[in-house]
């Protein structure tokens, strides 16, 4: 067994507030002497997907080891410590209706939710003009662009939902028009349909907000699949559910921060979770697999790789993976995303009748949320930096990004927003074990040619991660579902 140690609060949470978790004795990686374990199942990745798989496998009577490259659990879900002693979420944070599996997991771990702050007016910042608008009217959360643009956008949205209803979430490449839809980009389709500039603005903004990628980068079929997946077994997915706060994917947040879910899940698994152990190779040896990571080697009958496809591809496999699986992982890039959170003594925008949610046609931050704690004891504005905007700043220093972000916040919420008490930035493109987010997406031609390899086991190697989920791909709920599905596969195979 690897030498165990009590993890420091900072190394466990990646700088987050710990909460009353009681997580002790996770195994160290490189700091320990070279170690070995023999288990039924080795799990690569200590995000929500890998930890969920481990939970279910252990419940099914199997031994498991989870190997996590970082010095914390959670993957693309992380709490960030603030200068005032609070926390904020640097990665996935929201849940909403039909995200049943992440809600059930959180409930089982005693992690409560609270509503995303949504009282007051939204803001549209377009052509340098700031327009507050009420989301309780006929248009809901749709920004108040010109009437022709609104009508055009409504028609396009309805058509997208109708097309998505024809896409089987378990096998989108089998849709009746899969070949036609997969050979074109989302942008080429939008250019033919969103003929009013303001409608194109709304749909482009929806695209970058959902995928952290530009419409030109995405297969139309993949977009339709993603819409179809924004539901559950009894509720059809819709574009509106992906983009909305009330009644949508941004409806609620977790008390204590979203990373409380993987932290508490890992606590229940104890020393089955090994941190700071990036996996370098997976080798078949007779009837077993040898999984080699920094500081530890695990021999197992089955392996679950719970990583985004492009990161799973960086592991050396012996024997080689089938060509279709390798070609798939070569073709699925990560989105480009960062989150910038400015912290203030109070959520002052609330007194101005604003809910902290803004959308913009310019700037480095094109959409914002109120990320203040449930009691409003201090204010926090969170902005997404996405797609082309994130890539433009990937090589920039934090001071340059901070200045650009605060200029945007002042444009949206007034001069006070330009002078926060503190500021934190999470740059997923530059994070070594993610290299982007929130999801690995499919450009044209990928799903129809290689999609079947996304979940198909290779011998005793099984695939998990939110990208492999049939519902809520790219979200925490999809991660939970993928871990549950992978565990079922393994338990059935082991008998």
mmCIF file of N, CA and C in Angstrom, residues 44 48-50 52-53 76 168-173 222 225-226 229 233 304-312 317 325 328-329 332 334 438-442 447 450-457 461-487 489:
data_model
loop_
_atom_site.group_PDB
_atom_site.id
_atom_site.type_symbol
_atom_site.label_atom_id
_atom_site.label_comp_id
_atom_site.label_asym_id
_atom_site.label_seq_id
_atom_site.Cartn_x
_atom_site.Cartn_y
_atom_site.Cartn_z
ATOM 1 N N UNK A 44 -9.210 5.481 -13.481
ATOM 2 C CA UNK A 44 -8.314 6.572 -13.839
ATOM 3 C C UNK A 44 -9.119 7.869 -13.849
ATOM 4 N N UNK A 48 -15.952 13.582 -10.682
ATOM 5 C CA UNK A 48 -17.237 13.028 -10.251
ATOM 6 C C UNK A 48 -17.526 11.697 -10.929
ATOM 7 N N UNK A 49 -17.154 11.552 -12.199
ATOM 8 C CA UNK A 49 -17.422 10.296 -12.910
ATOM 9 C C UNK A 49 -16.649 9.137 -12.288
ATOM 10 N N UNK A 50 -15.343 9.311 -12.109
ATOM 11 C CA UNK A 50 -14.526 8.234 -11.564
ATOM 12 C C UNK A 50 -14.906 7.881 -10.145
ATOM 13 N N UNK A 52 -17.855 8.324 -8.718
ATOM 14 C CA UNK A 52 -19.161 7.659 -8.747
ATOM 15 C C UNK A 52 -19.013 6.196 -9.138
ATOM 16 N N UNK A 53 -18.190 5.937 -10.143
ATOM 17 C CA UNK A 53 -17.946 4.545 -10.543
ATOM 18 C C UNK A 53 -17.371 3.756 -9.379
ATOM 19 N N UNK A 76 -12.975 18.834 -13.237
ATOM 20 C CA UNK A 76 -13.396 20.149 -13.716
ATOM 21 C C UNK A 76 -14.357 20.847 -12.751
ATOM 22 N N UNK A 168 -31.457 10.216 -31.474
ATOM 23 C CA UNK A 168 -31.394 9.285 -30.337
ATOM 24 C C UNK A 168 -30.173 9.610 -29.473
ATOM 25 N N UNK A 169 -30.378 9.880 -28.194
ATOM 26 C CA UNK A 169 -29.263 10.324 -27.358
ATOM 27 C C UNK A 169 -28.218 9.238 -27.161
ATOM 28 N N UNK A 170 -28.619 7.974 -27.232
ATOM 29 C CA UNK A 170 -27.652 6.889 -27.047
ATOM 30 C C UNK A 170 -26.828 6.625 -28.299
ATOM 31 N N UNK A 171 -27.295 7.080 -29.434
ATOM 32 C CA UNK A 171 -26.575 6.833 -30.693
ATOM 33 C C UNK A 171 -26.951 7.902 -31.706
ATOM 34 N N UNK A 172 -26.505 9.146 -31.517
ATOM 35 C CA UNK A 172 -26.899 10.229 -32.421
ATOM 36 C C UNK A 172 -26.504 9.992 -33.870
ATOM 37 N N UNK A 173 -25.489 9.188 -34.081
ATOM 38 C CA UNK A 173 -25.042 8.886 -35.445
ATOM 39 C C UNK A 173 -26.038 8.030 -36.209
ATOM 40 N N UNK A 222 -23.785 17.347 -33.617
ATOM 41 C CA UNK A 222 -23.378 17.371 -32.210
ATOM 42 C C UNK A 222 -24.214 18.371 -31.425
ATOM 43 N N UNK A 225 -27.591 16.817 -30.831
ATOM 44 C CA UNK A 225 -27.475 15.789 -29.791
ATOM 45 C C UNK A 225 -27.404 16.428 -28.406
ATOM 46 N N UNK A 226 -26.621 17.484 -28.269
ATOM 47 C CA UNK A 226 -26.439 18.146 -26.986
ATOM 48 C C UNK A 226 -27.764 18.710 -26.481
ATOM 49 N N UNK A 229 -29.907 15.889 -25.308
ATOM 50 C CA UNK A 229 -29.416 15.333 -24.047
ATOM 51 C C UNK A 229 -29.753 16.196 -22.842
ATOM 52 N N UNK A 233 -34.909 10.594 -19.105
ATOM 53 C CA UNK A 233 -35.618 9.517 -19.787
ATOM 54 C C UNK A 233 -37.077 9.842 -20.067
ATOM 55 N N UNK A 304 -11.455 1.423 -15.554
ATOM 56 C CA UNK A 304 -12.378 2.472 -15.992
ATOM 57 C C UNK A 304 -11.555 3.739 -16.198
ATOM 58 N N UNK A 305 -11.545 4.257 -17.419
ATOM 59 C CA UNK A 305 -10.864 5.515 -17.718
ATOM 60 C C UNK A 305 -11.915 6.611 -17.729
ATOM 61 N N UNK A 306 -11.880 7.446 -16.692
ATOM 62 C CA UNK A 306 -12.893 8.495 -16.508
ATOM 63 C C UNK A 306 -12.260 9.854 -16.770
ATOM 64 N N UNK A 307 -11.862 10.063 -18.017
ATOM 65 C CA UNK A 307 -11.204 11.282 -18.457
ATOM 66 C C UNK A 307 -11.858 11.787 -19.735
ATOM 67 N N UNK A 308 -11.737 13.086 -20.046
ATOM 68 C CA UNK A 308 -12.182 13.559 -21.360
ATOM 69 C C UNK A 308 -11.406 12.823 -22.463
ATOM 70 N N UNK A 309 -12.037 12.563 -23.594
ATOM 71 C CA UNK A 309 -11.360 11.797 -24.654
ATOM 72 C C UNK A 309 -9.968 12.301 -25.025
ATOM 73 N N UNK A 310 -9.738 13.621 -25.187
ATOM 74 C CA UNK A 310 -8.384 14.030 -25.580
ATOM 75 C C UNK A 310 -7.336 13.771 -24.512
ATOM 76 N N UNK A 311 -7.737 13.748 -23.234
ATOM 77 C CA UNK A 311 -6.783 13.443 -22.174
ATOM 78 C C UNK A 311 -6.598 11.941 -22.017
ATOM 79 N N UNK A 312 -7.647 11.175 -22.233
ATOM 80 C CA UNK A 312 -7.506 9.711 -22.225
ATOM 81 C C UNK A 312 -6.524 9.269 -23.295
ATOM 82 N N UNK A 317 -1.210 2.971 -24.261
ATOM 83 C CA UNK A 317 -1.938 1.710 -24.146
ATOM 84 C C UNK A 317 -1.163 0.596 -24.851
ATOM 85 N N UNK A 325 -11.209 4.141 -31.979
ATOM 86 C CA UNK A 325 -11.156 4.853 -30.697
ATOM 87 C C UNK A 325 -10.069 5.925 -30.729
ATOM 88 N N UNK A 328 -11.134 8.824 -32.875
ATOM 89 C CA UNK A 328 -12.130 9.626 -32.155
ATOM 90 C C UNK A 328 -11.444 10.621 -31.228
ATOM 91 N N UNK A 329 -10.507 10.132 -30.422
ATOM 92 C CA UNK A 329 -9.877 11.005 -29.434
ATOM 93 C C UNK A 329 -8.996 12.058 -30.091
ATOM 94 N N UNK A 332 -11.628 15.117 -30.995
ATOM 95 C CA UNK A 332 -12.516 15.779 -30.041
ATOM 96 C C UNK A 332 -11.706 16.734 -29.166
ATOM 97 N N UNK A 334 -11.088 20.032 -26.517
ATOM 98 C CA UNK A 334 -11.778 20.665 -25.394
ATOM 99 C C UNK A 334 -12.230 22.064 -25.798
ATOM 100 N N UNK A 438 -16.036 23.402 -21.013
ATOM 101 C CA UNK A 438 -16.470 22.434 -20.002
ATOM 102 C C UNK A 438 -16.555 21.015 -20.513
ATOM 103 N N UNK A 439 -16.351 20.836 -21.830
ATOM 104 C CA UNK A 439 -16.600 19.530 -22.441
ATOM 105 C C UNK A 439 -15.763 19.399 -23.704
ATOM 106 N N UNK A 440 -15.419 18.172 -24.048
ATOM 107 C CA UNK A 440 -14.803 17.891 -25.344
ATOM 108 C C UNK A 440 -15.929 17.739 -26.363
ATOM 109 N N UNK A 441 -15.843 18.473 -27.470
ATOM 110 C CA UNK A 441 -16.946 18.522 -28.429
ATOM 111 C C UNK A 441 -16.552 17.863 -29.748
ATOM 112 N N UNK A 442 -17.555 17.636 -30.592
ATOM 113 C CA UNK A 442 -17.334 16.955 -31.875
ATOM 114 C C UNK A 442 -17.490 17.924 -33.044
ATOM 115 N N UNK A 447 -19.005 12.281 -35.180
ATOM 116 C CA UNK A 447 -20.000 11.369 -34.621
ATOM 117 C C UNK A 447 -20.384 10.264 -35.597
ATOM 118 N N UNK A 450 -17.011 8.001 -36.029
ATOM 119 C CA UNK A 450 -16.314 7.409 -34.887
ATOM 120 C C UNK A 450 -17.127 7.416 -33.598
ATOM 121 N N UNK A 451 -18.346 7.921 -33.623
ATOM 122 C CA UNK A 451 -19.123 8.067 -32.397
ATOM 123 C C UNK A 451 -19.341 6.773 -31.641
ATOM 124 N N UNK A 452 -19.460 5.659 -32.363
ATOM 125 C CA UNK A 452 -19.720 4.379 -31.705
ATOM 126 C C UNK A 452 -18.579 3.979 -30.771
ATOM 127 N N UNK A 453 -17.392 4.552 -30.966
ATOM 128 C CA UNK A 453 -16.242 4.209 -30.122
ATOM 129 C C UNK A 453 -16.223 4.999 -28.817
ATOM 130 N N UNK A 454 -17.145 5.910 -28.622
ATOM 131 C CA UNK A 454 -17.125 6.790 -27.454
ATOM 132 C C UNK A 454 -17.298 6.010 -26.155
ATOM 133 N N UNK A 455 -18.232 5.049 -26.136
ATOM 134 C CA UNK A 455 -18.505 4.272 -24.924
ATOM 135 C C UNK A 455 -18.152 2.800 -25.054
ATOM 136 N N UNK A 456 -17.844 2.326 -26.236
ATOM 137 C CA UNK A 456 -17.614 0.902 -26.470
ATOM 138 C C UNK A 456 -16.373 0.430 -25.717
ATOM 139 N N UNK A 457 -16.512 -0.532 -24.775
ATOM 140 C CA UNK A 457 -15.325 -1.019 -24.056
ATOM 141 C C UNK A 457 -14.306 -1.636 -25.007
ATOM 142 N N UNK A 461 -11.146 -2.523 -20.736
ATOM 143 C CA UNK A 461 -11.089 -1.082 -20.478
ATOM 144 C C UNK A 461 -12.442 -0.461 -20.789
ATOM 145 N N UNK A 462 -12.998 0.251 -19.825
ATOM 146 C CA UNK A 462 -14.302 0.895 -19.975
ATOM 147 C C UNK A 462 -14.106 2.405 -19.900
ATOM 148 N N UNK A 463 -15.036 3.145 -20.507
ATOM 149 C CA UNK A 463 -14.889 4.597 -20.634
ATOM 150 C C UNK A 463 -15.992 5.315 -19.870
ATOM 151 N N UNK A 464 -15.610 6.295 -19.070
ATOM 152 C CA UNK A 464 -16.567 7.142 -18.353
ATOM 153 C C UNK A 464 -16.154 8.595 -18.570
ATOM 154 N N UNK A 465 -16.861 9.492 -17.892
ATOM 155 C CA UNK A 465 -16.658 10.929 -18.101
ATOM 156 C C UNK A 465 -17.899 11.525 -18.726
ATOM 157 N N UNK A 466 -18.157 12.794 -18.442
ATOM 158 C CA UNK A 466 -19.398 13.433 -18.892
ATOM 159 C C UNK A 466 -19.591 13.360 -20.399
ATOM 160 N N UNK A 467 -18.497 13.324 -21.170
ATOM 161 C CA UNK A 467 -18.616 13.240 -22.632
ATOM 162 C C UNK A 467 -19.291 11.944 -23.088
ATOM 163 N N UNK A 468 -19.276 10.921 -22.243
ATOM 164 C CA UNK A 468 -19.838 9.618 -22.631
ATOM 165 C C UNK A 468 -21.281 9.445 -22.194
ATOM 166 N N UNK A 469 -21.849 10.440 -21.529
ATOM 167 C CA UNK A 469 -23.206 10.300 -21.014
ATOM 168 C C UNK A 469 -24.237 10.492 -22.121
ATOM 169 N N UNK A 470 -25.356 9.830 -21.966
ATOM 170 C CA UNK A 470 -26.443 10.000 -22.937
ATOM 171 C C UNK A 470 -27.359 11.161 -22.566
ATOM 172 N N UNK A 471 -27.353 11.566 -21.307
ATOM 173 C CA UNK A 471 -28.089 12.762 -20.881
ATOM 174 C C UNK A 471 -27.135 13.706 -20.161
ATOM 175 N N UNK A 472 -27.353 14.996 -20.359
ATOM 176 C CA UNK A 472 -26.583 16.050 -19.726
ATOM 177 C C UNK A 472 -25.079 15.888 -19.933
ATOM 178 N N UNK A 473 -24.729 15.592 -21.169
ATOM 179 C CA UNK A 473 -23.331 15.620 -21.559
ATOM 180 C C UNK A 473 -22.748 16.997 -21.242
ATOM 181 N N UNK A 474 -21.529 17.018 -20.704
ATOM 182 C CA UNK A 474 -20.870 18.273 -20.411
ATOM 183 C C UNK A 474 -21.216 18.861 -19.063
ATOM 184 N N UNK A 475 -22.109 18.218 -18.312
ATOM 185 C CA UNK A 475 -22.539 18.714 -17.006
ATOM 186 C C UNK A 475 -22.187 17.706 -15.916
ATOM 187 N N UNK A 476 -22.280 18.139 -14.665
ATOM 188 C CA UNK A 476 -22.014 17.233 -13.547
ATOM 189 C C UNK A 476 -22.964 16.047 -13.563
ATOM 190 N N UNK A 477 -24.204 16.280 -13.959
ATOM 191 C CA UNK A 477 -25.161 15.179 -14.028
ATOM 192 C C UNK A 477 -24.701 14.118 -15.020
ATOM 193 N N UNK A 478 -24.169 14.546 -16.155
ATOM 194 C CA UNK A 478 -23.639 13.595 -17.122
ATOM 195 C C UNK A 478 -22.477 12.804 -16.570
ATOM 196 N N UNK A 479 -21.637 13.454 -15.747
ATOM 197 C CA UNK A 479 -20.519 12.744 -15.125
ATOM 198 C C UNK A 479 -21.016 11.641 -14.199
ATOM 199 N N UNK A 480 -22.011 11.951 -13.368
ATOM 200 C CA UNK A 480 -22.572 10.938 -12.474
ATOM 201 C C UNK A 480 -23.152 9.777 -13.278
ATOM 202 N N UNK A 481 -23.941 10.104 -14.286
ATOM 203 C CA UNK A 481 -24.566 9.066 -15.094
ATOM 204 C C UNK A 481 -23.509 8.171 -15.749
ATOM 205 N N UNK A 482 -22.429 8.764 -16.235
ATOM 206 C CA UNK A 482 -21.399 7.968 -16.899
ATOM 207 C C UNK A 482 -20.706 7.029 -15.921
ATOM 208 N N UNK A 483 -20.462 7.506 -14.701
ATOM 209 C CA UNK A 483 -19.844 6.645 -13.698
ATOM 210 C C UNK A 483 -20.751 5.496 -13.309
ATOM 211 N N UNK A 484 -22.031 5.783 -13.174
ATOM 212 C CA UNK A 484 -22.989 4.719 -12.851
ATOM 213 C C UNK A 484 -23.053 3.687 -13.969
ATOM 214 N N UNK A 485 -23.074 4.150 -15.211
ATOM 215 C CA UNK A 485 -23.136 3.223 -16.347
ATOM 216 C C UNK A 485 -21.877 2.366 -16.450
ATOM 217 N N UNK A 486 -20.699 2.978 -16.288
ATOM 218 C CA UNK A 486 -19.450 2.219 -16.356
ATOM 219 C C UNK A 486 -19.377 1.167 -15.259
ATOM 220 N N UNK A 487 -19.821 1.521 -14.057
ATOM 221 C CA UNK A 487 -19.808 0.556 -12.951
ATOM 222 C C UNK A 487 -20.715 -0.635 -13.246
ATOM 223 N N UNK A 489 -21.477 -1.794 -16.209
ATOM 224 C CA UNK A 489 -20.785 -2.602 -17.218
ATOM 225 C C UNK A 489 -19.757 -3.535 -16.559
#
